[in-house]
Amino acid sequence: MLLLEIIEDILPIILLMVLGYFLREKKFIDDGLNKNLAFLVMNIALPSSIFVSVIKTLDLSQLGNLTGPLISGAVILAVLYLISFVLVKVCRVPHGRRGSFINGIVNTNSLFIGMPLNAALFGDQSITYFLVFYVLSLLSIWTVGATLVLNDPSTPDAAAGGARFQPKCLLQAPLVGCVAAFLVLFFGISIPKPLFATLNYLGNMVTGLSLIYIGISLSVAGLASIRFDKDTVVVMLGKFVLSPALTAAVFGIAAGLGGVLPAIASQTFIVQSAVPTIAVLPILATQGKGDVTYAANLVTIGTLLFVIVVPAVMLLIS
């Protein structure tokens, strides 16, 4: 009975992804519209959704309760990076793949997949803890994660151009929306009702459009291009088995030590830890002169497997 309920919750997510895949395969959506849709979600709808959700659900007096999830999340990321570095050595991952390998295990596509998934499964009550995860993930991706890929050329003489972390990468529209919401709460600013309603309408588009976009992305990647090799299998096991298991263990230990960790916080982090890796991984691999095909393969396979993994994760945490 529980499994049936979980499948009923997941099915709309899958159907919206299938719709995006179908529309792109049948040429109802071209690549130009695909890019416009990504811009709309990333820079307009998603910041609006985060802004409205924070205003609706967060009270400044609750910020102290976020310390436990914040510390737990940081510990999880640190341990995952350590394990990933060890696996690179043990599995003898070649240069050009190492940065993508580590990112495939550690970092997640928390915007286009994580956010709509969380909203669909847990509703607005989980938004606060998702934002904690999102901020940690953003810092991880654009500091350690991106630097590892950009400085991992396939051959020693294929210099990656001295690519380094750029602070401006952290100033993404969704994070700006989050910061703006906190400023509004802190200074007690009253948002005009028409403006707030407009932002609310824009925010409501995120889940549907994001899931359709995932389906479109699968069509663009091409299912026929999927390849399984040793390095790919290890990453998938790290992302879909090790990462959620470690997350559950850390939250369990923290709760045992007396940490303030509501059930919805651990559920949010566990589900987010099983979300596929960042969609920009092939772009970073291109800039770093690494193995672009391998990076794209990780994104495609991870996105496909996530449809199977999420019901399993939901069943376990339920």
C-alpha positions as a printed NumPy array, in Angstrom:
array([[  0.   ,   0.   ,   0.   ],
       [  2.84 ,   2.366,   0.919],
       [  4.663,   1.571,  -2.326],
       [  1.495,   2.325,  -4.292],
       [  1.163,   5.723,  -2.593],
       [  4.79 ,   6.55 ,  -3.365],
       [  4.345,   5.55 ,  -7.014],
       [  1.25 ,   7.771,  -7.188],
       [  3.349,  10.677,  -5.882],
       [  6.176,  10.002,  -8.338],
       [  4.024,   9.276, -11.417],
       [  3.14 ,  12.932, -12.207],
       [  6.863,  13.738, -12.1  ],
       [  7.619,  10.967, -14.573],
       [  4.71 ,  11.907, -16.866],
       [  5.88 ,  15.526, -17.107],
       [  9.381,  14.351, -18.001],
       [  7.931,  12.003, -20.637],
       [  5.904,  14.921, -22.032],
       [  9.063,  17.014, -22.467],
       [ 10.837,  14.095, -24.132],
       [  7.88 ,  13.484, -26.485],
       [  7.521,  17.161, -27.453],
       [ 11.196,  17.437, -28.373],
       [ 11.31 ,  14.077, -30.204],
       [  8.264,  15.066, -32.287],
       [  9.863,  18.447, -33.088],
       [  7.177,  20.472, -31.295],
       [ 10.055,  22.029, -29.342],
       [ 13.317,  23.035, -31.007],
       [ 16.672,  23.771, -29.409],
       [ 16.041,  27.511, -29.456],
       [ 12.894,  27.169, -27.356],
       [ 14.739,  24.707, -25.12 ],
       [ 17.33 ,  27.359, -24.26 ],
       [ 14.638,  29.992, -23.724],
       [ 12.803,  27.65 , -21.357],
       [ 15.982,  27.087, -19.35 ],
       [ 16.497,  30.858, -19.082],
       [ 12.882,  31.425, -18.013],
       [ 13.052,  28.822, -15.261],
       [ 16.555,  29.616, -14.023],
       [ 16.441,  33.406, -14.027],
       [ 12.768,  34.295, -13.514],
       [ 10.496,  31.517, -12.268],
       [ 12.918,  29.825,  -9.841],
       [ 14.1  ,  33.016,  -8.057],
       [ 10.432,  34.043,  -7.747],
       [  9.511,  30.644,  -6.303],
       [ 12.324,  30.73 ,  -3.728],
       [ 11.528,  34.334,  -2.762],
       [  7.829,  33.638,  -2.224],
       [  8.453,  30.335,  -0.434],
       [ 10.892,  31.904,   2.033],
       [  8.512,  34.77 ,   2.767],
       [  5.613,  32.36 ,   3.265],
       [  7.297,  29.656,   5.307],
       [ 10.254,  31.117,   7.191],
       [ 10.279,  32.976,  10.48 ],
       [ 13.558,  34.599,  11.547],
       [ 13.125,  33.028,  14.961],
       [ 13.509,  29.621,  13.276],
       [ 17.014,  30.291,  11.932],
       [ 18.601,  28.719,  14.998],
       [ 16.959,  25.424,  14.055],
       [ 18.915,  25.386,  10.779],
       [ 22.308,  25.054,  12.471],
       [ 22.009,  21.271,  12.786],
       [ 21.097,  20.634,   9.114],
       [ 23.76 ,  23.126,   7.995],
       [ 26.568,  21.442,   9.931],
       [ 25.345,  17.957,   8.984],
       [ 25.235,  18.924,   5.298],
       [ 28.77 ,  20.334,   5.41 ],
       [ 30.057,  17.136,   7.061],
       [ 28.338,  14.99 ,   4.402],
       [ 29.944,  16.957,   1.556],
       [ 33.392,  16.782,   3.167],
       [ 33.161,  13.002,   3.668],
       [ 31.849,  12.454,   0.121],
       [ 34.761,  14.439,  -1.338],
       [ 37.216,  12.385,   0.739],
       [ 35.671,   9.058,  -0.346],
       [ 35.558,  10.211,  -3.986],
       [ 39.258,  11.121,  -3.981],
       [ 40.056,   7.678,  -2.586],
       [ 37.894,   5.994,  -5.254],
       [ 39.721,   7.928,  -7.983],
       [ 42.968,   6.321,  -6.829],
       [ 41.533,   2.852,  -6.179],
       [ 39.699,   2.696,  -9.539],
       [ 42.621,   4.326, -11.386],
       [ 40.361,   6.875, -13.053],
       [ 42.289,   8.482, -15.939],
       [ 42.979,  12.19 , -16.251],
       [ 40.165,  14.026, -17.995],
       [ 37.581,  12.006, -16.068],
       [ 38.652,  12.616, -12.48 ],
       [ 36.883,  15.931, -11.942],
       [ 33.668,  14.632, -13.523],
       [ 33.951,  11.397, -11.513],
       [ 34.122,  13.278,  -8.208],
       [ 31.338,  15.701,  -9.14 ],
       [ 29.169,  12.792, -10.257],
       [ 29.221,  11.4  ,  -6.723],
       [ 29.27 ,  14.566,  -4.627],
       [ 27.272,  17.323,  -6.345],
       [ 23.644,  17.434,  -7.447],
       [ 21.4  ,  19.2  ,  -9.927],
       [ 19.48 ,  20.792,  -7.077],
       [ 17.78 ,  23.415,  -9.248],
       [ 16.243,  21.716, -12.288],
       [ 15.674,  18.357, -10.592],
       [ 16.039,  18.809,  -6.837],
       [ 13.746,  21.795,  -6.38 ],
       [ 10.705,  20.506,  -8.322],
       [ 11.178,  17.041,  -6.82 ],
       [ 11.167,  18.437,  -3.29 ],
       [  8.13 ,  20.595,  -3.983],
       [  6.231,  17.656,  -5.467],
       [  7.089,  15.229,  -2.652],
       [  7.086,  17.366,   0.497],
       [  5.416,  20.687,  -0.327],
       [  6.283,  24.125,   1.071],
       [  7.12 ,  22.764,   4.519],
       [ 10.432,  21.467,   3.179],
       [ 11.543,  24.65 ,   1.377],
       [ 13.598,  25.953,   4.312],
       [ 15.699,  22.802,   4.496],
       [ 15.976,  22.606,   0.729],
       [ 17.447,  26.121,   0.739],
       [ 20.073,  25.018,   3.264],
       [ 20.985,  22.115,   0.981],
       [ 20.921,  24.375,  -2.08 ],
       [ 23.323,  26.942,  -0.599],
       [ 25.759,  24.214,   0.487],
       [ 25.484,  22.578,  -2.936],
       [ 26.035,  25.872,  -4.749],
       [ 29.177,  26.611,  -2.736],
       [ 30.447,  23.068,  -3.309],
       [ 29.84 ,  23.123,  -7.081],
       [ 31.364,  26.506,  -7.865],
       [ 34.364,  26.274,  -5.571],
       [ 35.756,  22.741,  -5.259],
       [ 33.632,  20.953,  -7.893],
       [ 34.111,  23.273, -10.86 ],
       [ 37.8  ,  23.812, -10.086],
       [ 38.45 ,  20.046, -10.156],
       [ 36.863,  19.677, -13.62 ],
       [ 38.404,  22.809, -15.112],
       [ 41.879,  21.699, -14.075],
       [ 41.628,  18.075, -15.227],
       [ 42.686,  17.935, -18.902],
       [ 42.721,  14.556, -20.648],
       [ 46.407,  14.84 , -21.502],
       [ 49.217,  16.679, -19.667],
       [ 49.928,  18.928, -22.663],
       [ 46.229,  19.894, -23.01 ],
       [ 46.411,  22.774, -20.577],
       [ 43.055,  23.804, -19.187],
       [ 43.924,  27.446, -19.499],
       [ 44.678,  27.901, -15.815],
       [ 40.97 ,  27.881, -15.071],
       [ 40.165,  28.719, -11.483],
       [ 37.199,  29.403,  -9.248],
       [ 35.365,  32.612, -10.144],
       [ 33.315,  34.2  ,  -7.323],
       [ 30.775,  35.609,  -9.804],
       [ 29.59 ,  32.041, -10.445],
       [ 28.009,  32.106,  -6.984],
       [ 25.804,  35.066,  -7.896],
       [ 23.094,  33.024,  -9.579],
       [ 19.542,  34.331,  -9.808],
       [ 18.028,  31.709,  -7.443],
       [ 20.526,  32.606,  -4.706],
       [ 19.834,  36.309,  -5.269],
       [ 16.114,  35.581,  -4.778],
       [ 16.9  ,  33.766,  -1.53 ],
       [ 19.065,  36.609,  -0.198],
       [ 16.431,  39.173,  -1.188],
       [ 13.773,  37.259,   0.758],
       [ 15.958,  37.163,   3.879],
       [ 16.541,  40.926,   3.6  ],
       [ 12.79 ,  41.512,   3.322],
       [ 12.191,  39.43 ,   6.451],
       [ 15.069,  40.985,   8.393],
       [ 14.044,  44.59 ,   7.715],
       [ 10.304,  43.887,   7.915],
       [  9.64 ,  45.227,   4.416],
       [  6.042,  45.01 ,   3.221],
       [  5.702,  43.652,  -0.319],
       [  2.817,  45.206,  -2.317],
       [  0.088,  42.633,  -2.842],
       [  0.054,  42.846,  -6.705],
       [  3.844,  42.344,  -6.827],
       [  3.748,  39.407,  -4.425],
       [  0.9  ,  37.802,  -6.386],
       [  2.876,  38.218,  -9.63 ],
       [  5.938,  36.55 ,  -8.107],
       [  3.696,  33.784,  -6.77 ],
       [  2.288,  33.103, -10.252],
       [  5.806,  32.992, -11.69 ],
       [  6.99 ,  30.682,  -8.923],
       [  4.144,  28.254,  -9.51 ],
       [  5.534,  27.547, -12.994],
       [  8.8  ,  26.096, -11.704],
       [  7.858,  22.48 , -11.027],
       [  6.031,  21.797, -14.307],
       [  8.45 ,  23.639, -16.58 ],
       [ 11.53 ,  22.185, -14.873],
       [ 10.307,  18.595, -15.228],
       [  9.397,  19.166, -18.871],
       [ 12.876,  20.613, -19.376],
       [ 14.458,  17.454, -17.934],
       [ 12.567,  15.391, -20.517],
       [ 13.75 ,  17.717, -23.272],
       [ 17.326,  17.388, -22.016],
       [ 17.085,  13.589, -22.19 ],
       [ 15.967,  13.884, -25.795],
       [ 18.849,  16.234, -26.61 ],
       [ 21.387,  13.916, -24.955],
       [ 20.08 ,  10.947, -26.897],
       [ 19.313,   7.658, -25.199],
       [ 21.341,   5.764, -27.808],
       [ 24.527,   7.485, -26.61 ],
       [ 24.423,   5.827, -23.173],
       [ 27.516,   3.801, -22.296],
       [ 28.232,   1.801, -19.121],
       [ 31.846,   1.292, -18.112],
       [ 33.648,   0.774, -14.798],
       [ 34.06 ,   4.474, -14.009],
       [ 30.403,   5.19 , -14.796],
       [ 29.077,   2.292, -12.696],
       [ 31.157,   3.362,  -9.675],
       [ 29.809,   6.909,  -9.933],
       [ 26.214,   5.677, -10.129],
       [ 26.718,   3.489,  -7.045],
       [ 28.345,   6.423,  -5.266],
       [ 25.525,   8.802,  -6.145],
       [ 22.491,   6.556,  -5.665],
       [ 23.684,   4.228,  -2.87 ],
       [ 26.613,   5.728,  -0.986],
       [ 25.421,   9.341,  -0.929],
       [ 21.89 ,   8.785,   0.497],
       [ 23.178,   6.087,   2.88 ],
       [ 25.866,   8.429,   4.213],
       [ 23.336,  11.256,   4.517],
       [ 20.963,   9.067,   6.521],
       [ 23.836,   7.931,   8.76 ],
       [ 25.096,  11.466,   9.468],
       [ 21.622,  12.758,  10.291],
       [ 21.025,   9.719,  12.471],
       [ 24.26 ,  10.334,  14.401],
       [ 23.503,  14.059,  14.731],
       [ 20.036,  13.318,  16.086],
       [ 21.521,  10.812,  18.524],
       [ 23.884,  13.527,  19.791],
       [ 20.932,  15.775,  20.54 ],
       [ 20.865,  17.882,  17.399],
       [ 17.697,  19.763,  16.402],
       [ 16.865,  17.82 ,  13.239],
       [ 13.189,  17.564,  12.236],
       [ 12.206,  14.513,  10.194],
       [ 11.411,  16.697,   7.182],
       [ 15.015,  17.988,   7.251],
       [ 16.567,  14.523,   7.047],
       [ 14.029,  13.428,   4.411],
       [ 14.816,  16.47 ,   2.268],
       [ 18.578,  15.942,   2.486],
       [ 18.352,  12.2  ,   1.8  ],
       [ 16.21 ,  12.699,  -1.321],
       [ 18.402,  15.578,  -2.539],
       [ 21.543,  13.482,  -2.053],
       [ 20.138,  10.979,  -4.577],
       [ 19.482,  13.636,  -7.242],
       [ 21.697,  13.277, -10.38 ],
       [ 24.796,  15.369, -10.868],
       [ 24.933,  18.916, -12.252],
       [ 23.68 ,  19.436, -15.805],
       [ 26.572,  21.808, -16.647],
       [ 29.17 ,  19.06 , -16.116],
       [ 29.781,  18.517, -19.891],
       [ 30.23 ,  22.274, -20.343],
       [ 32.817,  22.382, -17.567],
       [ 34.565,  19.335, -19.049],
       [ 34.709,  21.102, -22.425],
       [ 36.277,  24.191, -20.867],
       [ 38.759,  22.034, -18.966],
       [ 39.63 ,  19.978, -22.082],
       [ 38.553,  16.794, -20.32 ],
       [ 36.491,  13.784, -21.389],
       [ 33.282,  15.511, -22.487],
       [ 31.604,  12.289, -23.635],
       [ 32.102,  10.745, -20.206],
       [ 30.695,  13.832, -18.454],
       [ 27.616,  13.865, -20.704],
       [ 27.151,  10.137, -20.135],
       [ 27.089,  10.656, -16.342],
       [ 24.39 ,  13.313, -16.651],
       [ 22.225,  11.255, -19.024],
       [ 22.438,   7.954, -17.146],
       [ 21.988,   9.651, -13.775],
       [ 18.866,  11.466, -14.942],
       [ 17.368,   8.233, -16.273],
       [ 18.197,   6.16 , -13.192],
       [ 16.811,   8.825, -10.88 ],
       [ 13.294,   7.875, -12.023],
       [ 13.883,   4.406, -10.546],
       [ 15.905,   5.508,  -7.532],
       [ 13.505,   8.104,  -6.121],
       [ 10.635,   5.665,  -5.422],
       [ 13.142,   3.339,  -3.724],
       [ 14.526,   6.166,  -1.58 ],
       [ 11.034,   7.356,  -0.689],
       [ 10.051,   3.829,   0.324],
       [ 13.083,   3.553,   2.606],
       [ 12.665,   6.91 ,   4.357],
       [  8.932,   6.329,   4.777]])
